[in-house]
CSV table of C-alpha atoms and ligand atoms in Angstrom, one decimal:
chain,number,residue,atom,x,y,z
W,1,MET,CA,93.3,73.3,78.5
W,2,ASP,CA,89.8,73.1,77.2
W,3,LYS,CA,86.6,74.3,78.9
W,4,LEU,CA,85.4,70.8,79.8
W,5,ASP,CA,88.6,70.0,81.7
W,6,ILE,CA,88.3,73.2,83.5
W,7,GLU,CA,84.7,72.6,84.6
W,8,VAL,CA,85.8,69.3,86.0
W,9,LEU,CA,88.8,70.9,87.8
W,10,SER,CA,86.9,73.7,89.4
W,11,GLY,CA,83.8,71.5,90.0
W,12,LYS,CA,83.5,72.5,93.7
W,13,LEU,CA,83.0,76.2,93.0
W,14,ASP,CA,80.2,77.5,90.8
W,15,ALA,CA,81.5,81.0,89.9
W,16,GLU,CA,78.3,81.8,87.9
W,17,LEU,CA,76.3,81.3,91.0
W,18,ILE,CA,78.7,83.1,93.3
W,19,LYS,CA,78.7,86.1,91.0
W,20,LYS,CA,75.0,86.6,91.8
W,21,ASP,CA,75.9,87.2,95.5
W,22,PHE,CA,77.8,90.4,94.4
W,23,PRO,CA,75.4,93.2,93.4
W,24,VAL,CA,78.0,95.3,91.7
W,25,LEU,CA,78.9,92.5,89.3
W,26,SER,CA,75.5,92.7,87.6
W,27,ASN,CA,76.2,96.3,86.5
W,28,SER,CA,77.1,97.5,83.1
W,29,VAL,CA,80.0,99.8,82.3
W,30,ASN,CA,80.2,101.7,78.9
W,31,ASN,CA,77.1,99.7,77.8
W,32,ALA,CA,79.0,96.4,78.4
W,33,PRO,CA,78.5,94.0,81.3
W,34,LEU,CA,81.2,94.7,83.9
W,35,VAL,CA,84.0,92.2,83.8
W,36,TYR,CA,85.8,92.8,87.1
W,37,LEU,CA,89.5,91.7,87.0
W,38,ASP,CA,91.0,94.0,89.6
W,39,SER,CA,90.3,92.1,92.9
W,40,GLY,CA,94.1,92.3,93.6
W,41,ALA,CA,93.4,96.0,94.3
W,42,SER,CA,90.0,95.6,96.0
W,43,ALA,CA,87.6,92.7,96.0
W,44,GLN,CA,83.9,93.3,95.7
W,45,MET,CA,81.5,92.8,98.6
W,46,PRO,CA,78.7,90.2,98.6
W,47,GLN,CA,75.2,91.2,99.6
W,48,SER,CA,75.6,89.5,103.0
W,49,VAL,CA,78.4,91.9,104.0
W,50,ILE,CA,76.6,95.0,102.7
W,51,ASP,CA,73.5,93.9,104.7
W,52,ARG,CA,75.5,93.2,107.9
W,53,ILE,CA,77.1,96.7,107.8
W,54,ASN,CA,73.7,98.3,107.1
W,55,HIS,CA,72.2,96.3,110.0
W,56,TYR,CA,74.9,97.6,112.3
W,57,HIS,CA,74.3,101.2,111.3
W,58,GLN,CA,70.5,100.8,111.5
W,59,TYR,CA,70.2,98.9,114.8
W,60,GLU,CA,73.4,98.5,116.7
W,61,HIS,CA,75.5,101.6,116.3
W,62,ALA,CA,77.2,102.9,119.5
W,63,ASN,CA,80.7,103.4,120.6
W,64,ILE,CA,82.3,100.3,122.0
W,65,HIS,CA,84.2,99.3,125.2
W,66,ARG,CA,82.8,102.3,127.2
W,67,GLY,CA,79.0,102.4,127.4
W,68,VAL,CA,77.2,100.7,130.2
W,69,TYR,CA,74.0,100.8,128.2
W,70,GLU,CA,72.6,97.9,126.1
W,71,LEU,CA,73.3,99.3,122.7
W,72,SER,CA,77.0,99.9,123.4
W,73,GLU,CA,77.3,96.4,125.0
W,74,GLN,CA,75.8,94.9,121.9
W,75,ALA,CA,78.2,96.8,119.6
W,76,THR,CA,81.1,95.7,121.7
W,77,ILE,CA,80.0,92.1,121.5
W,78,SER,CA,79.6,92.3,117.7
W,79,TYR,CA,83.0,94.0,117.3
W,80,GLU,CA,84.9,91.6,119.7
W,81,SER,CA,83.3,88.5,118.2
W,82,VAL,CA,85.2,89.3,114.9
W,83,ARG,CA,88.5,88.7,116.7
W,84,SER,CA,87.4,85.1,117.2
W,85,THR,CA,86.4,84.8,113.5
W,86,VAL,CA,89.8,86.2,112.4
W,87,ALA,CA,91.6,83.8,114.8
W,88,ARG,CA,89.7,80.9,113.3
W,89,PHE,CA,90.4,82.1,109.8
W,90,LEU,CA,94.2,82.2,110.5
W,91,ASN,CA,94.1,79.1,112.7
W,92,VAL,CA,95.4,80.8,115.9
W,93,THR,CA,94.0,80.3,119.4
W,94,ASP,CA,94.8,83.4,121.3
W,95,THR,CA,92.4,86.2,120.2
W,96,ALA,CA,94.5,88.8,122.0
W,97,GLU,CA,97.1,88.3,119.3
W,98,VAL,CA,94.6,89.7,116.7
W,99,ILE,CA,94.9,93.5,116.4
W,100,PHE,CA,92.5,95.6,114.3
W,101,THR,CA,94.2,98.1,112.1
W,102,LYS,CA,93.1,100.4,109.3
W,103,GLY,CA,94.6,98.0,106.7
W,104,THR,CA,97.8,96.4,105.6
W,105,THR,CA,99.7,99.6,105.2
W,106,HIS,CA,98.8,100.8,108.7
W,107,ALA,CA,99.6,97.4,110.2
W,108,ILE,CA,103.1,97.3,108.6
W,109,ASN,CA,103.7,100.9,109.8
W,110,LEU,CA,102.6,99.8,113.3
W,111,VAL,CA,105.2,97.0,113.4
W,112,ALA,CA,107.9,99.2,111.8
W,113,HIS,CA,107.4,101.8,114.5
W,114,ALA,CA,106.5,99.6,117.5
W,115,PHE,CA,109.0,96.8,116.9
W,116,GLY,CA,111.5,99.0,115.1
W,117,ARG,CA,111.7,101.7,117.8
W,118,THR,CA,111.9,99.0,120.5
W,119,PHE,CA,114.4,96.6,118.9
W,120,VAL,CA,116.3,98.1,116.0
W,121,ARG,CA,119.5,100.1,116.5
W,122,ALA,CA,122.3,101.7,114.4
W,123,GLY,CA,124.2,99.0,112.5
W,124,ASP,CA,121.3,96.5,112.5
W,125,GLU,CA,119.9,95.1,109.3
W,126,ILE,CA,116.3,94.5,108.0
W,127,VAL,CA,115.8,91.9,105.2
W,128,ILE,CA,113.0,92.5,102.7
W,129,SER,CA,112.6,91.3,99.1
W,130,HIS,CA,112.7,92.9,95.7
W,131,MET,CA,109.1,92.0,95.1
W,132,GLU,CA,107.6,94.0,98.0
W,133,HIS,CA,104.7,96.4,97.7
W,134,HIS,CA,105.7,100.0,98.7
W,135,SER,CA,103.9,99.4,101.9
W,136,ASN,CA,106.4,96.8,102.9
W,137,ILE,CA,109.4,98.9,101.8
W,138,VAL,CA,108.9,102.5,102.8
W,139,PRO,CA,108.1,102.0,106.5
W,140,TRP,CA,111.3,99.9,106.9
W,141,GLN,CA,113.3,102.4,104.9
W,142,GLN,CA,112.1,105.2,107.1
W,143,LEU,CA,113.0,103.2,110.2
W,144,CYS,CA,116.5,102.6,108.8
W,145,GLU,CA,117.1,106.2,108.1
W,146,GLU,CA,115.9,107.2,111.6
W,147,VAL,CA,118.0,104.7,113.6
W,148,GLY,CA,120.9,104.1,111.2
W,149,ALA,CA,120.1,100.6,110.2
W,150,THR,CA,120.4,99.1,106.7
W,151,LEU,CA,117.9,97.4,104.3
W,152,LYS,CA,119.0,94.2,102.7
W,153,ILE,CA,117.1,93.0,99.6
W,154,ILE,CA,116.4,89.4,98.6
W,155,PRO,CA,116.8,89.3,94.7
W,156,ILE,CA,114.3,87.7,92.3
W,157,SER,CA,114.9,85.5,89.4
W,158,ASP,CA,113.7,86.1,85.8
W,159,ILE,CA,110.6,84.0,86.3
W,160,GLY,CA,109.8,85.9,89.6
W,161,GLU,CA,111.0,83.6,92.4
W,162,LEU,CA,113.0,84.7,95.4
W,163,ASP,CA,116.6,83.6,95.5
W,164,LEU,CA,116.7,81.5,98.6
W,165,GLU,CA,120.4,80.9,98.5
W,166,GLU,CA,121.0,84.7,98.7
W,167,TYR,CA,118.3,84.9,101.4
W,168,ARG,CA,120.3,82.4,103.5
W,169,ARG,CA,123.4,84.5,103.0
W,170,LEU,CA,121.6,87.7,104.0
W,171,LEU,CA,120.5,86.4,107.4
W,172,SER,CA,123.2,87.4,109.9
W,173,ASP,CA,123.7,88.4,113.5
W,174,ARG,CA,122.8,91.9,112.5
W,175,THR,CA,119.4,91.0,111.0
W,176,LYS,CA,116.6,92.2,113.4
W,177,ILE,CA,113.6,91.2,111.3
W,178,VAL,CA,112.6,89.7,107.9
W,179,ALA,CA,109.6,91.4,106.2
W,180,VAL,CA,108.4,89.5,103.1
W,181,THR,CA,105.2,89.2,101.0
W,182,HIS,CA,103.2,86.0,101.0
W,183,VAL,CA,102.2,86.6,97.4
W,184,SER,CA,103.5,89.2,95.0
W,185,ASN,CA,100.8,91.6,93.9
W,186,VAL,CA,102.5,92.0,90.5
W,187,LEU,CA,104.1,88.6,89.7
W,188,GLY,CA,101.6,86.4,91.5
W,189,THR,CA,104.5,84.4,93.0
W,190,ILE,CA,103.5,82.5,96.2
W,191,ASN,CA,106.6,82.6,98.4
W,192,PRO,CA,107.8,79.6,100.4
W,193,ILE,CA,107.0,81.3,103.7
W,194,LYS,CA,107.2,78.2,105.9
W,195,GLU,CA,110.8,77.5,104.7
W,196,MET,CA,111.8,81.1,105.0
W,197,VAL,CA,110.4,81.4,108.5
W,198,ALA,CA,112.3,78.2,109.5
W,199,LEU,CA,115.6,79.6,108.1
W,200,ALA,CA,115.1,82.9,110.0
W,201,HIS,CA,114.0,81.3,113.2
W,202,ALA,CA,117.1,79.1,113.1
W,203,LYS,CA,119.0,82.4,113.7
W,204,ASP,CA,116.3,83.7,116.2
W,205,ILE,CA,115.1,86.3,113.7
W,206,PRO,CA,111.4,87.1,113.6
W,207,VAL,CA,109.5,87.2,110.3
W,208,LEU,CA,106.7,89.6,109.3
W,209,VAL,CA,104.5,88.3,106.4
W,210,ASP,CA,102.5,90.8,104.2
W,211,GLY,CA,99.5,88.7,103.6
W,212,ALA,CA,97.5,91.3,101.6
W,213,GLN,CA,97.5,89.0,98.6
W,214,GLY,CA,97.7,85.7,100.6
W,215,ALA,CA,94.8,85.6,103.0
W,216,PRO,CA,92.2,86.4,100.4
W,217,HIS,CA,93.2,83.5,98.1
W,218,MET,CA,94.3,80.5,100.1
W,219,LYS,CA,93.9,78.8,103.5
W,220,VAL,CA,96.4,80.5,105.8
W,221,ASP,CA,97.4,78.3,108.7
W,222,LEU,CA,99.6,80.4,111.0
W,223,GLN,CA,100.4,77.4,113.3
W,224,GLU,CA,101.9,75.8,110.3
W,225,LEU,CA,103.7,78.9,108.8
W,226,ASP,CA,104.9,79.9,112.3
W,227,CYS,CA,105.6,83.5,111.3
W,228,ASP,CA,105.7,86.2,114.0
W,229,PHE,CA,103.5,88.8,112.3
W,230,TYR,CA,100.9,88.2,109.6
W,231,ILE,CA,99.0,91.1,108.1
W,232,PHE,CA,96.0,91.6,105.7
W,233,SER,CA,93.4,94.1,104.5
W,234,GLY,CA,89.6,93.8,104.8
W,235,HIS,CA,88.9,95.2,101.4
W,236,LYS,CA,90.8,92.4,99.6
W,237,VAL,CA,88.8,89.6,101.4
W,238,CYS,CA,85.4,90.9,100.2
W,239,GLY,CA,85.1,93.1,103.2
W,240,PRO,CA,85.0,96.9,103.5
W,241,THR,CA,87.8,99.5,103.4
W,242,GLY,CA,89.3,101.0,106.5
W,243,ILE,CA,89.9,97.8,108.4
W,244,GLY,CA,92.8,95.3,108.4
W,245,ILE,CA,94.4,92.8,110.7
W,246,LEU,CA,97.7,92.5,112.4
W,247,TYR,CA,98.3,89.1,113.9
W,248,GLY,CA,101.4,89.1,116.2
W,249,LYS,CA,102.8,86.6,118.5
W,250,ARG,CA,101.9,87.5,122.1
W,251,ASP,CA,105.5,87.6,123.2
W,252,TRP,CA,106.5,90.2,120.6
W,253,LEU,CA,103.4,92.3,121.1
W,254,GLU,CA,103.9,92.4,124.8
W,255,ARG,CA,107.5,93.5,124.5
W,256,MET,CA,106.8,96.2,121.8
W,257,ASN,CA,106.1,99.8,122.8
W,258,PRO,CA,102.7,101.1,121.6
W,259,TYR,CA,102.4,102.8,118.2
W,260,GLU,CA,99.7,105.4,118.7
W,261,GLY,CA,98.6,106.9,122.0
W,262,GLY,CA,95.1,107.9,123.0
W,263,GLY,CA,91.9,106.5,124.3
W,264,ASP,CA,91.4,102.8,124.8
W,265,MET,CA,95.1,101.9,124.8
W,266,ILE,CA,95.8,103.0,128.4
W,267,LEU,CA,95.4,101.5,131.9
W,268,SER,CA,95.9,104.8,133.7
W,269,VAL,CA,96.9,108.3,132.9
W,270,THR,CA,98.3,111.0,135.1
W,271,PHE,CA,100.4,114.0,133.9
W,272,GLU,CA,103.4,112.3,135.4
W,273,LYS,CA,103.0,108.9,133.8
W,274,THR,CA,100.8,106.7,131.6
W,275,THR,CA,100.6,102.9,131.9
W,276,TYR,CA,99.3,100.9,129.0
W,277,ALA,CA,96.5,98.4,128.5
W,278,GLU,CA,97.1,94.7,127.8
W,279,ILE,CA,97.1,93.5,124.2
W,280,PRO,CA,95.2,93.8,121.9
W,281,ALA,CA,93.9,97.2,123.3
W,282,LYS,CA,97.5,98.5,123.7
W,283,PHE,CA,97.7,98.8,119.9
W,284,GLU,CA,94.1,100.0,119.2
W,285,ALA,CA,94.1,103.7,120.2
W,286,GLY,CA,90.9,105.7,119.6
W,287,THR,CA,87.5,104.7,118.3
W,288,PRO,CA,88.0,102.0,115.7
W,289,PRO,CA,86.1,101.5,112.4
W,290,ILE,CA,83.4,99.4,114.2
W,291,ALA,CA,81.1,98.9,111.2
W,292,SER,CA,84.1,97.9,109.0
W,293,ALA,CA,85.3,95.4,111.6
W,294,ILE,CA,81.9,93.8,111.7
W,295,GLY,CA,81.7,93.8,107.9
W,296,LEU,CA,85.1,92.0,107.8
W,297,GLY,CA,83.8,89.3,110.1
W,298,GLU,CA,80.9,88.7,107.8
W,299,ALA,CA,83.2,88.7,104.8
W,300,ILE,CA,85.4,86.0,106.4
W,301,LYS,CA,82.3,83.9,107.1
W,302,TYR,CA,81.3,84.2,103.5
W,303,LEU,CA,84.7,83.1,102.2
W,304,GLU,CA,84.7,80.2,104.7
W,305,SER,CA,81.2,79.1,103.5
W,306,ILE,CA,82.7,78.8,99.9
W,307,GLY,CA,85.9,77.2,101.2
W,308,LEU,CA,89.4,78.7,100.9
W,309,GLU,CA,90.8,75.6,99.3
W,310,ASN,CA,88.0,75.8,96.6
W,311,ILE,CA,88.8,79.4,96.0
W,312,GLU,CA,92.5,78.7,95.6
W,313,ASN,CA,91.8,75.8,93.3
W,314,HIS,CA,89.4,77.9,91.2
W,315,GLU,CA,91.9,80.7,90.8
W,316,LYS,CA,94.6,78.3,89.7
W,317,VAL,CA,92.4,77.0,87.0
W,318,LEU,CA,91.5,80.5,85.8
W,319,THR,CA,95.2,81.6,85.9
W,320,GLN,CA,96.3,78.6,83.8
W,321,TYR,CA,93.4,79.1,81.3
W,322,ALA,CA,94.2,82.9,81.0
W,323,THR,CA,97.9,82.4,80.8
W,324,GLU,CA,97.5,79.9,77.9
W,325,ALA,CA,95.1,82.1,76.1
W,326,LEU,CA,97.0,85.4,76.5
W,327,SER,CA,100.3,83.7,75.6
W,328,ASP,CA,98.8,82.9,72.2
W,329,ILE,CA,98.8,86.6,71.4
W,330,SER,CA,102.0,87.6,69.6
W,331,GLY,CA,104.0,90.3,71.2
W,332,LEU,CA,102.5,89.7,74.6
W,333,THR,CA,104.8,89.1,77.6
W,334,VAL,CA,103.7,87.8,80.9
W,335,TYR,CA,105.8,89.0,83.9
W,336,GLY,CA,105.9,86.4,86.6
W,337,THR,CA,105.8,82.7,85.5
W,338,ALA,CA,106.8,81.0,88.8
W,339,PRO,CA,105.3,77.5,89.1
W,340,GLN,CA,103.8,78.5,92.5
W,341,LYS,CA,101.5,81.3,91.4
W,342,ALA,CA,98.3,82.9,92.5
W,343,GLY,CA,95.5,84.5,90.4
W,344,VAL,CA,97.5,87.5,89.1
W,345,ILE,CA,98.7,88.1,85.5
W,346,SER,CA,100.8,91.1,84.7
W,347,PHE,CA,101.5,91.5,81.1
W,348,GLY,CA,102.7,93.9,78.4
W,349,VAL,CA,102.0,94.0,74.6
W,350,LYS,CA,104.6,95.2,72.3
W,351,GLY,CA,103.7,98.6,70.9
W,352,VAL,CA,100.8,99.3,73.3
W,353,HIS,CA,101.4,101.3,76.5
W,354,PRO,CA,99.9,99.5,79.5
W,355,HIS,CA,97.8,102.5,80.3
W,356,ASP,CA,96.3,102.6,76.8
W,357,MET,CA,95.6,98.9,77.1
W,358,GLY,CA,93.8,99.5,80.4
W,359,THR,CA,91.7,102.3,78.9
W,360,LEU,CA,90.8,100.3,75.8
W,361,LEU,CA,89.8,97.3,78.0
W,362,SER,CA,87.7,99.6,80.1
W,363,ASP,CA,85.8,100.6,76.9
W,364,ASP,CA,84.7,97.0,76.6
W,365,GLY,CA,83.7,96.9,80.3
W,366,VAL,CA,86.8,95.0,81.4
W,367,ALA,CA,88.3,96.5,84.6
W,368,VAL,CA,92.0,95.8,85.0
W,369,ARG,CA,94.8,97.7,86.7
W,370,ALA,CA,97.6,99.5,84.7
W,371,GLY,CA,100.7,101.1,86.3
W,372,HIS,CA,103.5,100.2,88.6
W,373,HIS,CA,101.1,98.6,91.1
W,374,CYS,CA,102.9,100.3,94.0
W,375,ALA,CA,105.9,98.1,93.3
W,376,GLN,CA,108.3,100.2,91.4
W,377,PRO,CA,111.3,98.0,92.2
W,378,VAL,CA,109.6,95.2,90.4
W,379,MET,CA,109.2,97.4,87.3
W,380,GLN,CA,112.9,98.3,87.6
W,381,ARG,CA,113.8,94.6,87.8
W,382,TYR,CA,112.0,93.8,84.6
W,383,LYS,CA,113.0,97.1,82.9
W,384,VAL,CA,109.4,98.2,82.2
W,385,PRO,CA,107.7,101.4,83.2
W,386,ALA,CA,104.4,99.7,83.9
W,387,THR,CA,102.3,96.6,83.3
W,388,THR,CA,98.7,95.8,82.7
W,389,ARG,CA,97.4,93.5,85.5
W,390,ALA,CA,94.4,91.2,85.6
W,391,SER,CA,93.6,89.6,88.9
W,392,PHE,CA,91.1,87.0,89.6
W,393,TYR,CA,88.8,86.0,92.5
W,394,LEU,CA,86.1,83.5,93.4
W,395,TYR,CA,83.4,85.3,91.3
W,396,ASN,CA,85.4,85.3,88.0
W,397,THR,CA,84.3,82.9,85.3
W,398,LEU,CA,85.9,81.5,82.1
W,399,ASP,CA,83.7,83.9,80.2
W,400,ASP,CA,85.4,86.8,82.0
W,401,ILE,CA,88.7,85.5,80.8
W,402,ASP,CA,87.5,85.1,77.2
W,403,LYS,CA,86.3,88.7,77.3
W,404,LEU,CA,89.7,89.8,78.6
W,405,VAL,CA,91.5,88.0,75.8
W,406,ASP,CA,89.2,89.2,73.1
W,407,SER,CA,89.5,92.7,74.3
W,408,VAL,CA,93.3,92.5,74.5
W,409,ARG,CA,93.3,91.2,70.9
W,410,SER,CA,91.1,94.1,69.7
W,411,ALA,CA,93.3,96.7,71.5
W,412,LYS,CA,96.4,95.3,69.9
W,413,LYS,CA,94.8,95.6,66.4
W,414,ILE,CA,94.2,99.3,67.0
W,415,PHE,CA,97.9,99.9,67.5
W,416,SER,CA,99.2,97.6,64.7
Z,1,PMP,N1,100.9,94.7,100.2
Z,1,PMP,C1,100.4,94.1,99.1
Z,1,PMP,C2,101.1,92.8,98.6
Z,1,PMP,C3,99.4,94.6,98.4
Z,1,PMP,O1,98.9,94.0,97.3
Z,1,PMP,C4,98.7,95.8,98.9
Z,1,PMP,C5,97.5,96.4,98.2
Z,1,PMP,N2,97.7,96.6,96.8
Z,1,PMP,C6,99.2,96.4,100.1
Z,1,PMP,C7,100.3,95.8,100.7
Z,1,PMP,C8,98.6,97.6,100.7
Z,1,PMP,O2,97.3,97.3,101.2
Z,1,PMP,P1,96.4,98.5,101.7
Z,1,PMP,O3,96.3,99.5,100.6
Z,1,PMP,O4,95.1,97.8,101.9
Z,1,PMP,O5,97.0,99.0,102.9
C-alpha cells in the first residue's frame, strides 16, 4: 500500500490537523517529537475537553442533586446532560439505562456483584473468552468462587478469532451470563458481537460486552447489537480518567440488587430498613466524579464532530500500512491477524525482549506499551511472556508509523 492510496482512503480525516487539537502531542520526549502509540491504554485529551473541565472547576463546581442554590442546579444540569450525550453516542433512548461508573473495571465489578449476587447460584456457569482483559476475568472468577459457579472459556484460533462453534456448545441451561470483549486489547480482533448476542438470546442468556476498546474506535449501535450490558472508559475516548459508562437494559438493572450503598442511591433510610432509588441513581452511590463526567460528555462531542465511521476507517488504513511495513522486518511476528481487526498491533522481534524494545523506542520518542497488557491468558495462548503493542487513534499519521518502523529496525540492529 503506498502513501498516495492511503491519502485517498483516509481522505475524510486529516490526522495532521486533528493532532493540533491535542496539546500533549506537540511535546518532545528525549529530544524527539512525541509519537504517541499507546491510545489503547489511554487516549490523549483535546483542548476542548481540557477547557471544559477547567471551566467547570472555575465557574460551575458544586455538589449535584442536593443543592437548592443556583450553582448546584447548574452543576446537576451539566452532569445529567452527559447521560443524554452518552445515550446518543450508543444509540439508546432511555437515559436511565446509562450509569456513570469509575471506568470499565468498576462497571464490570458492578455487574459481577449486582447481577451475580442476584442471579448466579452454585452449579451455574459463566461464559467468557480466552482473549479477555483481566478486568473481564477476575470479577467473574471471584463470583464463581463465592457462589460455587464455573467459568467456561471460549477458545481462540491461531490468528486470534473466537471459536464460534465451541461458543455455541458452551451455551447451556446452566449458563447465566456471557461476558465478552468487543475488541481485544492485545490482538485487535473485533468480535462478531451481534451474532454472539443472538446465539445467547436464543437461549435466554444475557450478554455483557466489554467495550473498552470498541466504543472509542467505531460507531456502536446498541439497538443493533442488542447486548444487555455495554461498558467503556472515559480515558480511552479522549476523556479524563475516573469516569466510565455502564449501559444496562432497564429490565436487568431494575431486577439487580444495588452494588454499593450510600448517599444518592436511596429512597428512604431508617435503622430498620432502606429502600432504594430508581435507576440510574440506584447504582451511583456517593458523590460522583462530576468534572470527569462533564469532560467525558465533551470528549464524546469531539469524537462525534470527527465522525466515528471516519475514525474507524482511518485506523484501518493505519493498521494495514503498519502491518505491511512491520512484516517486512525479518524475525518480527505480529500476534493477532484476524481479518476483522482494529488499530492494535502486538508484535515480538526474535532476540529482543519486548520491554527492551519498548525502552529503545521510547529513546526515539515513540511511546508504545510492552508487557502482558493485563491479558495474561492471551500470552499463555501464544506462548510468549509479553509483547510490544502499538495502538492507533484518530490523531496518528503515516509519519508516526514510519517513525515506529524505523525505530523498531534500529532497535533490532542493536541486538543483532
Ligand atoms: N477491558 C479492556 C479490553 C481494556 O483494554 C481495558 C483497559 N486496558 C480494560 C478493560 C480496563 O479499563 P480501565 O482500566 O479503564 O478500567
